[in-house]
């Protein structure tokens, strides 16, 4: 199921509501939903910040099967920008030396089971996968 | 949505979802804090890197002045995120 959202931070509440709607009625561990929020927010805000000029809306698709949740975010009219290629931040540095940037993608990679970037003819797509283990399994 | 309560000068309570759209509102509250402040995460269901960035900036400011941020009542997803981000190295977590 796909839905489109204006590329603004104000869309986040609507995006989370879309995730809640897709999760409704499924017997999944409670940590799954905030993990999906995280992946989508980090990719969506990356598209807002770094993919220019970009389309007015970003498409978000959430497909659920027996074993996994597949999320696809698509942005049009953009240059190539692959967030999955960013270097991981050094998380052992003391606070004085920590620099902003890179943490969102790092957390997304850590929390998701797959993160893939595709670029074709001005269309940028990020695909994320989260394996699921059902509570009643 | 995120609800932020500031019941005492040294205590802030978060509940709900701390996403990038809440950063300015949270910054307004935390910028009022001085010395050592305890943030209670008992009702916090979600935080993103944008929210973590606000906490790091607050910790840096308070530490420079001799205080710090203490985090309390992390659970579930939020605890996992702090562990992965190695925030145990830069915050006191109770």
mmCIF file of C-alpha atoms in Angstrom:
data_model
loop_
_atom_site.group_PDB
_atom_site.id
_atom_site.type_symbol
_atom_site.label_atom_id
_atom_site.label_comp_id
_atom_site.label_asym_id
_atom_site.label_seq_id
_atom_site.Cartn_x
_atom_site.Cartn_y
_atom_site.Cartn_z
ATOM 1 C CA UNK A 1 0.000 0.000 0.000
ATOM 2 C CA UNK A 2 1.456 3.366 -1.060
ATOM 3 C CA UNK A 3 0.723 6.871 0.159
ATOM 4 C CA UNK A 4 2.289 10.220 -0.723
ATOM 5 C CA UNK A 5 3.362 12.902 1.751
ATOM 6 C CA UNK A 6 4.470 16.534 1.258
ATOM 7 C CA UNK A 7 8.230 16.867 1.845
ATOM 8 C CA UNK A 8 7.956 18.809 5.098
ATOM 9 C CA UNK A 9 8.508 17.925 8.753
ATOM 10 C CA UNK A 10 4.794 18.507 9.313
ATOM 11 C CA UNK A 11 4.204 15.251 7.420
ATOM 12 C CA UNK A 12 5.810 13.150 10.146
ATOM 13 C CA UNK A 13 2.653 12.838 12.245
ATOM 14 C CA UNK A 14 0.674 11.726 9.171
ATOM 15 C CA UNK A 15 3.434 9.284 8.265
ATOM 16 C CA UNK A 16 3.391 7.757 11.765
ATOM 17 C CA UNK A 17 -0.393 7.488 11.539
ATOM 18 C CA UNK A 18 0.066 5.609 8.241
ATOM 19 C CA UNK A 19 2.488 3.199 9.963
ATOM 20 C CA UNK A 20 0.015 2.731 12.845
ATOM 21 C CA UNK A 21 -2.740 2.017 10.325
ATOM 22 C CA UNK A 22 -0.627 -0.636 8.579
ATOM 23 C CA UNK A 23 0.348 -2.251 11.905
ATOM 24 C CA UNK A 24 -3.211 -2.299 13.206
ATOM 25 C CA UNK A 25 -4.552 -5.745 13.905
ATOM 26 C CA UNK A 26 -1.187 -7.470 13.517
ATOM 27 C CA UNK A 27 0.168 -9.352 16.471
ATOM 28 C CA UNK A 28 3.728 -8.038 16.305
ATOM 29 C CA UNK A 29 6.259 -7.196 19.041
ATOM 30 C CA UNK A 30 5.765 -3.626 20.317
ATOM 31 C CA UNK A 31 9.304 -2.600 19.333
ATOM 32 C CA UNK A 32 8.496 -3.050 15.641
ATOM 33 C CA UNK A 33 6.399 0.094 15.264
ATOM 34 C CA UNK A 34 8.961 2.619 16.633
ATOM 35 C CA UNK A 35 11.635 0.864 14.595
ATOM 36 C CA UNK A 36 9.577 1.528 11.456
ATOM 37 C CA UNK A 37 9.037 5.147 12.554
ATOM 38 C CA UNK A 38 12.811 5.504 12.858
ATOM 39 C CA UNK A 39 13.703 4.080 9.466
ATOM 40 C CA UNK A 40 11.077 6.125 7.684
ATOM 41 C CA UNK A 41 11.795 9.382 9.539
ATOM 42 C CA UNK A 42 15.544 9.155 8.977
ATOM 43 C CA UNK A 43 15.195 8.406 5.255
ATOM 44 C CA UNK A 44 12.386 10.942 4.737
ATOM 45 C CA UNK A 45 14.298 13.777 6.463
ATOM 46 C CA UNK A 46 17.448 12.826 4.532
ATOM 47 C CA UNK A 47 15.498 13.165 1.298
ATOM 48 C CA UNK A 48 14.220 16.578 2.464
ATOM 49 C CA UNK A 49 17.726 17.787 3.321
ATOM 50 C CA UNK A 50 19.918 16.313 0.620
ATOM 51 C CA UNK A 51 17.888 15.367 -2.436
ATOM 52 C CA UNK A 52 17.302 18.424 -4.601
ATOM 53 C CA UNK A 53 15.241 19.849 -6.086
ATOM 54 C CA UNK A 54 12.931 16.906 -5.392
ATOM 55 C CA UNK A 55 9.266 16.419 -6.014
ATOM 56 C CA UNK A 56 6.559 18.049 -3.926
ATOM 57 C CA UNK A 57 5.712 14.704 -2.377
ATOM 58 C CA UNK A 58 7.577 11.573 -1.310
ATOM 59 C CA UNK A 59 5.893 8.216 -1.808
ATOM 60 C CA UNK A 60 5.972 5.722 1.051
ATOM 61 C CA UNK A 61 4.968 2.135 0.500
ATOM 62 C CA UNK A 62 4.598 -0.404 3.323
ATOM 63 C CA UNK A 63 4.109 -4.034 2.375
ATOM 64 C CA UNK A 64 3.742 -6.760 4.979
ATOM 65 C CA UNK A 65 4.022 -10.466 4.423
ATOM 66 C CA UNK A 66 4.384 -13.412 6.758
ATOM 67 C CA UNK A 67 8.078 -12.935 7.448
ATOM 68 C CA UNK A 68 8.990 -9.320 6.809
ATOM 69 C CA UNK A 69 7.908 -5.732 6.419
ATOM 70 C CA UNK A 70 9.150 -4.013 3.284
ATOM 71 C CA UNK A 71 9.235 -0.206 3.175
ATOM 72 C CA UNK A 72 9.958 1.778 0.045
ATOM 73 C CA UNK A 73 10.444 5.573 -0.094
ATOM 74 C CA UNK A 74 10.549 7.146 -3.554
ATOM 75 C CA UNK A 75 11.557 10.682 -4.504
ATOM 76 C CA UNK A 76 11.525 12.079 -8.051
ATOM 77 C CA UNK A 77 13.438 14.815 -9.888
ATOM 78 C CA UNK A 78 16.592 14.459 -7.801
ATOM 79 C CA UNK A 79 20.335 13.956 -8.220
ATOM 80 C CA UNK A 80 22.130 10.859 -7.020
ATOM 81 C CA UNK A 81 22.631 10.831 -3.247
ATOM 82 C CA UNK A 82 23.224 7.514 -1.556
ATOM 83 C CA UNK A 83 22.850 7.819 2.230
ATOM 84 C CA UNK A 84 23.692 4.149 2.694
ATOM 85 C CA UNK A 85 27.250 4.893 1.508
ATOM 86 C CA UNK A 86 27.908 7.378 4.328
ATOM 87 C CA UNK A 87 30.675 6.485 6.765
ATOM 88 C CA UNK A 88 29.556 5.380 10.213
ATOM 89 C CA UNK A 89 30.073 7.973 12.952
ATOM 90 C CA UNK A 90 32.728 7.286 15.598
ATOM 91 C CA UNK A 91 30.560 6.626 18.639
ATOM 92 C CA UNK A 92 33.507 6.141 20.966
ATOM 93 C CA UNK A 93 34.480 9.814 20.829
ATOM 94 C CA UNK A 94 33.919 11.968 23.918
ATOM 95 C CA UNK A 95 31.028 14.402 23.681
ATOM 96 C CA UNK A 96 33.307 17.366 22.930
ATOM 97 C CA UNK A 97 34.504 15.668 19.751
ATOM 98 C CA UNK A 98 31.248 14.159 18.518
ATOM 99 C CA UNK A 99 29.981 15.781 15.350
ATOM 100 C CA UNK A 100 26.377 15.840 14.107
ATOM 101 C CA UNK A 101 25.528 13.806 11.025
ATOM 102 C CA UNK A 102 25.531 10.170 10.120
ATOM 103 C CA UNK A 103 23.828 8.937 13.275
ATOM 104 C CA UNK A 104 20.372 8.575 11.713
ATOM 105 C CA UNK A 105 21.538 6.318 8.888
ATOM 106 C CA UNK A 106 23.733 4.374 11.329
ATOM 107 C CA UNK A 107 20.763 3.737 13.642
ATOM 108 C CA UNK A 108 18.576 2.778 10.699
ATOM 109 C CA UNK A 109 21.154 0.251 9.480
ATOM 110 C CA UNK A 110 21.394 -1.161 13.011
ATOM 111 C CA UNK A 111 17.644 -1.437 13.618
ATOM 112 C CA UNK A 112 16.586 -2.650 10.166
ATOM 113 C CA UNK A 113 17.533 -5.932 8.490
ATOM 114 C CA UNK A 114 18.143 -4.396 5.101
ATOM 115 C CA UNK A 115 18.779 -0.924 3.640
ATOM 116 C CA UNK A 116 19.204 -0.482 -0.095
ATOM 117 C CA UNK A 117 19.538 2.551 -2.367
ATOM 118 C CA UNK A 118 18.476 2.640 -6.010
ATOM 119 C CA UNK A 119 18.806 5.509 -8.476
ATOM 120 C CA UNK A 120 17.409 5.547 -11.970
ATOM 121 C CA UNK A 121 16.785 8.485 -14.293
ATOM 122 C CA UNK A 122 16.267 11.082 -11.541
ATOM 123 C CA UNK A 123 14.259 8.777 -9.305
ATOM 124 C CA UNK A 124 15.724 7.897 -5.938
ATOM 125 C CA UNK A 125 14.407 4.926 -3.980
ATOM 126 C CA UNK A 126 15.330 3.601 -0.564
ATOM 127 C CA UNK A 127 14.151 0.121 0.342
ATOM 128 C CA UNK A 128 14.192 -1.096 3.942
ATOM 129 C CA UNK A 129 13.393 -4.528 5.263
ATOM 130 C CA UNK A 130 12.476 -5.612 8.786
ATOM 131 C CA UNK A 131 12.131 -9.283 9.607
ATOM 132 C CA UNK A 132 9.242 -10.070 11.905
ATOM 133 C CA UNK A 133 8.708 -12.723 14.496
ATOM 134 C CA UNK A 134 5.058 -12.833 15.375
ATOM 135 C CA UNK A 135 4.003 -12.843 19.041
ATOM 136 C CA UNK A 136 1.772 -15.843 18.453
ATOM 137 C CA UNK A 137 4.473 -17.769 16.592
ATOM 138 C CA UNK B 1 2.967 13.753 19.441
ATOM 139 C CA UNK B 2 5.324 14.657 22.271
ATOM 140 C CA UNK B 3 4.373 16.009 25.666
ATOM 141 C CA UNK B 4 7.091 17.779 27.651
ATOM 142 C CA UNK B 5 6.536 18.649 31.301
ATOM 143 C CA UNK B 6 8.887 20.745 33.407
ATOM 144 C CA UNK B 7 7.497 20.208 36.916
ATOM 145 C CA UNK B 8 10.656 21.353 38.733
ATOM 146 C CA UNK B 9 13.705 23.345 37.606
ATOM 147 C CA UNK B 10 15.857 20.190 37.720
ATOM 148 C CA UNK B 11 13.354 17.744 36.174
ATOM 149 C CA UNK B 12 11.894 17.350 32.688
ATOM 150 C CA UNK B 13 9.467 14.582 31.756
ATOM 151 C CA UNK B 14 8.991 13.366 28.172
ATOM 152 C CA UNK B 15 6.114 11.243 26.956
ATOM 153 C CA UNK B 16 5.046 10.279 23.451
ATOM 154 C CA UNK B 17 7.184 10.561 20.314
ATOM 155 C CA UNK B 18 10.258 12.785 20.005
ATOM 156 C CA UNK B 19 10.706 13.226 16.257
ATOM 157 C CA UNK B 20 12.326 15.921 14.121
ATOM 158 C CA UNK B 21 9.190 18.080 14.125
ATOM 159 C CA UNK B 22 9.413 18.434 17.933
ATOM 160 C CA UNK B 23 13.010 19.656 18.088
ATOM 161 C CA UNK B 24 12.302 23.395 18.386
ATOM 162 C CA UNK B 25 9.698 22.926 21.136
ATOM 163 C CA UNK B 26 11.993 20.685 23.192
ATOM 164 C CA UNK B 27 14.938 23.011 22.716
ATOM 165 C CA UNK B 28 12.865 25.867 24.161
ATOM 166 C CA UNK B 29 12.319 23.862 27.352
ATOM 167 C CA UNK B 30 15.838 22.455 27.719
ATOM 168 C CA UNK B 31 17.452 25.834 27.067
ATOM 169 C CA UNK B 32 15.828 27.004 30.316
ATOM 170 C CA UNK B 33 17.647 24.303 32.296
ATOM 171 C CA UNK B 34 20.871 24.957 34.186
ATOM 172 C CA UNK B 35 23.098 22.922 36.489
ATOM 173 C CA UNK B 36 22.163 19.247 36.602
ATOM 174 C CA UNK B 37 18.834 18.212 35.108
ATOM 175 C CA UNK B 38 17.128 14.825 35.154
ATOM 176 C CA UNK B 39 15.071 13.867 32.104
ATOM 177 C CA UNK B 40 12.491 11.177 32.791
ATOM 178 C CA UNK B 41 11.837 9.037 29.712
ATOM 179 C CA UNK B 42 9.244 6.808 31.366
ATOM 180 C CA UNK B 43 6.521 7.731 28.891
ATOM 181 C CA UNK B 44 8.742 8.122 25.840
ATOM 182 C CA UNK B 45 7.828 5.652 23.106
ATOM 183 C CA UNK B 46 10.067 6.886 20.313
ATOM 184 C CA UNK B 47 13.093 9.065 19.600
ATOM 185 C CA UNK B 48 14.960 9.722 16.343
ATOM 186 C CA UNK B 49 18.452 11.051 15.653
ATOM 187 C CA UNK B 50 17.028 14.586 15.623
ATOM 188 C CA UNK B 51 15.887 14.145 19.219
ATOM 189 C CA UNK B 52 19.214 12.612 20.206
ATOM 190 C CA UNK B 53 20.959 15.648 18.731
ATOM 191 C CA UNK B 54 19.035 17.992 21.049
ATOM 192 C CA UNK B 55 20.025 15.897 24.061
ATOM 193 C CA UNK B 56 23.697 15.921 23.049
ATOM 194 C CA UNK B 57 23.664 19.706 22.574
ATOM 195 C CA UNK B 58 22.085 20.146 26.015
ATOM 196 C CA UNK B 59 24.583 17.805 27.636
ATOM 197 C CA UNK B 60 27.480 19.668 26.034
ATOM 198 C CA UNK B 61 26.163 23.045 27.246
ATOM 199 C CA UNK B 62 25.491 21.883 30.803
ATOM 200 C CA UNK B 63 28.808 20.049 31.131
ATOM 201 C CA UNK B 64 30.711 23.144 30.072
ATOM 202 C CA UNK B 65 29.043 24.895 33.027
ATOM 203 C CA UNK B 66 29.795 22.085 35.474
ATOM 204 C CA UNK B 67 26.398 20.337 35.370
ATOM 205 C CA UNK B 68 25.026 17.444 33.352
ATOM 206 C CA UNK B 69 21.959 15.673 31.968
ATOM 207 C CA UNK B 70 20.850 12.537 33.806
ATOM 208 C CA UNK B 71 18.502 10.203 31.926
ATOM 209 C CA UNK B 72 16.019 8.024 33.785
ATOM 210 C CA UNK B 73 13.474 5.285 33.021
ATOM 211 C CA UNK B 74 14.568 4.226 29.535
ATOM 212 C CA UNK B 75 12.777 1.148 28.330
ATOM 213 C CA UNK B 76 12.227 -1.006 25.255
ATOM 214 C CA UNK B 77 12.963 0.675 21.950
ATOM 215 C CA UNK B 78 14.387 3.853 23.558
ATOM 216 C CA UNK B 79 16.858 1.838 25.642
ATOM 217 C CA UNK B 80 17.972 -0.052 22.513
ATOM 218 C CA UNK B 81 18.577 3.185 20.603
ATOM 219 C CA UNK B 82 20.701 4.649 23.404
ATOM 220 C CA UNK B 83 22.709 1.453 23.585
ATOM 221 C CA UNK B 84 23.369 1.357 19.829
ATOM 222 C CA UNK B 85 24.305 5.062 19.775
ATOM 223 C CA UNK B 86 26.683 4.420 22.715
ATOM 224 C CA UNK B 87 25.053 7.217 24.669
ATOM 225 C CA UNK B 88 26.010 5.370 27.839
ATOM 226 C CA UNK B 89 29.448 6.901 27.208
ATOM 227 C CA UNK B 90 28.211 10.486 27.315
ATOM 228 C CA UNK B 91 25.186 10.432 29.659
ATOM 229 C CA UNK B 92 24.542 9.210 33.163
ATOM 230 C CA UNK B 93 21.683 6.715 32.703
ATOM 231 C CA UNK B 94 19.732 5.591 35.767
#
